[in-house]
C-alpha positions as a Python dict, from the first residue, in 0.01 Angstrom:
ca = {
    (1, 'M'): (0, 0, 0),
    (2, 'A'): (368, 170, -139),
    (3, 'T'): (109, 292, -468),
    (4, 'L'): (-125, 406, -284),
    (5, 'V'): (160, 650, -83),
    (6, 'F'): (292, 778, -433),
    (7, 'I'): (-47, 849, -565),
    (8, 'V'): (-159, 1083, -292),
    (9, 'L'): (164, 1187, -319),
    (10, 'A'): (180, 1287, -725),
    (11, 'Y'): (-208, 1465, -627),
    (12, 'L'): (-44, 1673, -308),
    (13, 'I'): (215, 1760, -532),
    (14, 'G'): (-26, 1886, -803),
    (15, 'S'): (-276, 2072, -611),
    (16, 'L'): (8, 2312, -556),
    (17, 'P'): (-164, 2618, -687),
    (18, 'F'): (187, 2806, -887),
    (19, 'A'): (3, 3053, -990),
    (20, 'V'): (-176, 3209, -645),
    (21, 'I'): (194, 3076, -520),
    (22, 'V'): (379, 3291, -740),
    (23, 'S'): (145, 3592, -720),
    (24, 'R'): (109, 3648, -378),
    (25, 'T'): (572, 3563, -407),
    (26, 'M'): (523, 3859, -601),
    (27, 'G'): (266, 4077, -418),
    (28, 'L'): (88, 4077, -782),
    (29, 'A'): (-337, 4004, -747),
    (30, 'D'): (-485, 3659, -667),
    (31, 'P'): (-521, 3570, -1072),
    (32, 'R'): (-821, 3414, -989),
    (33, 'S'): (-974, 3678, -889),
    (34, 'Y'): (-920, 3876, -1265),
    (35, 'G'): (-916, 3748, -1661),
    (36, 'S'): (-1088, 3434, -1682),
    (37, 'G'): (-1035, 3361, -1306),
    (38, 'N'): (-783, 3094, -1365),
    (39, 'P'): (-481, 3002, -1173),
    (40, 'G'): (-285, 2910, -1406),
    (41, 'A'): (-18, 3136, -1678),
    (42, 'T'): (-243, 3188, -1916),
    (43, 'N'): (-379, 3416, -1671),
    (44, 'V'): (-107, 3547, -1540),
    (45, 'L'): (-44, 3646, -1792),
    (46, 'R'): (-298, 3929, -1828),
    (47, 'S'): (-134, 4105, -1547),
    (48, 'G'): (115, 4230, -1759),
    (49, 'N'): (390, 4058, -1563),
    (50, 'R'): (543, 3809, -1797),
    (51, 'K'): (742, 3730, -1552),
    (52, 'A'): (579, 3616, -1357),
    (53, 'A'): (340, 3385, -1588),
    (54, 'V'): (711, 3193, -1692),
    (55, 'L'): (828, 3131, -1364),
    (56, 'T'): (350, 2999, -1298),
    (57, 'L'): (388, 2763, -1596),
    (58, 'I'): (726, 2633, -1531),
    (59, 'G'): (624, 2558, -1169),
    (60, 'D'): (312, 2356, -1300),
    (61, 'A'): (491, 2211, -1532),
    (62, 'L'): (761, 2100, -1353),
    (63, 'K'): (495, 1989, -1107),
    (64, 'G'): (435, 1770, -1362),
    (65, 'W'): (742, 1651, -1453),
    (66, 'L'): (878, 1550, -1119),
    (67, 'A'): (563, 1323, -945),
    (68, 'V'): (666, 1106, -1276),
    (69, 'Y'): (982, 1181, -1320),
    (70, 'L'): (1054, 973, -927),
    (71, 'A'): (781, 766, -897),
    (72, 'Q'): (952, 620, -1216),
    (73, 'R'): (1241, 635, -1015),
    (74, 'F'): (1127, 478, -773),
    (75, 'A'): (903, 168, -906),
    (76, 'D'): (1146, -60, -903),
    (77, 'T'): (1228, -25, -528),
    (78, 'W'): (887, -31, -429),
    (79, 'G'): (717, -236, -624),
    (80, 'V'): (549, 18, -800),
    (81, 'G'): (412, -143, -1154),
    (82, 'D'): (258, -73, -1459),
    (83, 'F'): (-108, 89, -1299),
    (84, 'G'): (107, 269, -1054),
    (85, 'L'): (327, 431, -1260),
    (86, 'A'): (-21, 589, -1513),
    (87, 'A'): (-200, 666, -1201),
    (88, 'V'): (111, 842, -1056),
    (89, 'A'): (35, 1087, -1448),
    (90, 'L'): (-320, 1141, -1359),
    (91, 'A'): (-330, 1118, -994),
    (92, 'V'): (-83, 1510, -1034),
    (93, 'F'): (-243, 1580, -1326),
    (94, 'L'): (-640, 1600, -1106),
    (95, 'G'): (-385, 1772, -852),
    (96, 'H'): (-314, 2011, -1025),
    (97, 'L'): (-718, 1989, -1176),
    (98, 'Y'): (-906, 1991, -843),
    (99, 'P'): (-633, 2147, -549),
    (100, 'V'): (-703, 2033, -193),
    (101, 'F'): (-525, 2320, -148),
    (102, 'L'): (-776, 2580, -327),
    (103, 'R'): (-1060, 2413, -217),
    (104, 'F'): (-1054, 2210, -522),
    (105, 'S'): (-1125, 2450, -745),
    (106, 'G'): (-811, 2476, -987),
    (107, 'G'): (-632, 2554, -1361),
    (108, 'K'): (-702, 2361, -1677),
    (109, 'G'): (-405, 2153, -1640),
    (110, 'V'): (-198, 2227, -2012),
    (111, 'A'): (152, 2316, -1887),
    (112, 'T'): (155, 2000, -1561),
    (113, 'A'): (-42, 1778, -1864),
    (114, 'A'): (299, 1944, -2047),
    (115, 'G'): (528, 1831, -1730),
    (116, 'V'): (396, 1439, -1712),
    (117, 'L'): (334, 1342, -2104),
    (118, 'F'): (749, 1506, -2112),
    (119, 'A'): (868, 1295, -1781),
    (120, 'I'): (627, 928, -1966),
    (121, 'H'): (873, 1085, -2284),
    (122, 'P'): (1047, 1341, -2385),
    (123, 'V'): (993, 1263, -2752),
    (124, 'L'): (649, 1291, -2638),
    (125, 'G'): (608, 1594, -2497),
    (126, 'L'): (852, 1767, -2758),
    (127, 'A'): (591, 1676, -3013),
    (128, 'V'): (317, 1820, -2773),
    (129, 'L'): (463, 2119, -2714),
    (130, 'A'): (553, 2179, -3104),
    (131, 'T'): (189, 2101, -3130),
    (132, 'W'): (99, 2398, -2905),
    (133, 'L'): (382, 2615, -3041),
    (134, 'I'): (211, 2666, -3416),
    (135, 'I'): (-135, 2705, -3385),
    (136, 'A'): (-108, 2987, -3055),
    (137, 'I'): (146, 3117, -3251),
    (138, 'F'): (-28, 3153, -3684),
    (139, 'F'): (-389, 3161, -3433),
    (140, 'R'): (-247, 3386, -3141),
    (141, 'Y'): (-511, 3197, -2889),
    (142, 'S'): (-405, 2911, -2625),
    (143, 'S'): (-737, 2852, -2539),
    (144, 'L'): (-689, 2655, -2901),
    (145, 'A'): (-338, 2545, -2902),
    (146, 'A'): (-428, 2411, -2637),
    (147, 'L'): (-662, 2194, -2797),
    (148, 'V'): (-558, 2108, -3058),
    (149, 'A'): (-253, 1937, -2896),
    (150, 'A'): (-494, 1779, -2621),
    (151, 'V'): (-670, 1571, -2961),
    (152, 'F'): (-297, 1471, -3082),
    (153, 'A'): (-138, 1367, -2730),
    (154, 'P'): (-278, 987, -2706),
    (155, 'L'): (-244, 936, -3098),
    (156, 'Y'): (116, 1033, -3005),
    (157, 'Y'): (168, 830, -2819),
    (158, 'V'): (-14, 529, -2889),
    (159, 'F'): (261, 597, -3285),
    (160, 'M'): (512, 619, -3036),
    (161, 'S'): (457, 292, -2817),
    (162, 'G'): (125, 156, -2933),
    (163, 'F'): (-182, 127, -2583),
    (164, 'G'): (132, 106, -2346),
    (165, 'P'): (147, 109, -1995),
    (166, 'Y'): (-12, 536, -2005),
    (167, 'A'): (-243, 492, -2236),
    (168, 'P'): (-471, 530, -2046),
    (169, 'A'): (-381, 881, -1845),
    (170, 'V'): (-346, 1008, -2119),
    (171, 'I'): (-693, 926, -2309),
    (172, 'V'): (-840, 1049, -1994),
    (173, 'M'): (-613, 1358, -1957),
    (174, 'A'): (-716, 1446, -2309),
    (175, 'I'): (-1031, 1488, -2248),
    (176, 'L'): (-1062, 1609, -1897),
    (177, 'L'): (-870, 1908, -2108),
    (178, 'V'): (-1094, 1907, -2360),
    (179, 'Y'): (-1369, 1942, -2049),
    (180, 'R'): (-1205, 2217, -1898),
    (181, 'H'): (-1215, 2447, -2197),
    (182, 'R'): (-1536, 2387, -2268),
    (183, 'A'): (-1580, 2741, -2147),
    (184, 'N'): (-1382, 2832, -2457),
    (185, 'I'): (-1550, 2629, -2697),
    (186, 'G'): (-1846, 2845, -2675),
    (187, 'K'): (-1567, 3180, -2706),
    (188, 'L'): (-1381, 3026, -2997),
    (189, 'I'): (-1666, 2981, -3184),
    (190, 'A'): (-1829, 3293, -3088),
    (191, 'G'): (-1547, 3487, -3121),
    (192, 'K'): (-1539, 3750, -2831),
    (193, 'E'): (-1210, 3416, -2709),
    (194, 'S'): (-953, 3615, -2561),
    (195, 'R'): (-626, 3615, -2722),
    (196, 'I'): (-268, 3551, -2629),
    (197, 'G'): (-124, 3769, -2414),
    (198, 'Q'): (-452, 4024, -2437),
    (199, 'K'): (-649, 4200, -2090),
    (200, 'K'): (-943, 4116, -1982),
}
């Protein structure tokens, strides 16, 4: 029962739409009404307000980190095992992708996934973040950076921890990240993908 409660709470934390919350607080247009329509930091950046984009990025990453951290912190006290911790990591990510507060239509999960990975192991998070930054800086495509980082995340985890307790969650998150970027893959191939900071 405790494990189920942790999973549900993680999903609800993940469902908090910081792109929408930050935009409304700062008097900006709903990020679902312009650009890609995606409630995420990259699309908020298309509004021209960098502060809002940064706050969205921090909020989305922090909720991923917080859900996993709290589960780890209280796992022994409430008898939450390795399966429960992995399920919490996946639940907060799914909350961002399919948030109950936005009628199950959420973002693509890059920042939230990063927060989850940092909670699992800081070095893992740094490795994936470095991968994202390298691709983003050289190619200026957020989606391409996310795709490359998603592919490498499970490899980094297995290299560091073998097929540890979080491996299934990391693999599923990577698959979902690629799936959520399927439209971007088509645009990248067609040369129509927007670059970082470019307004649509």
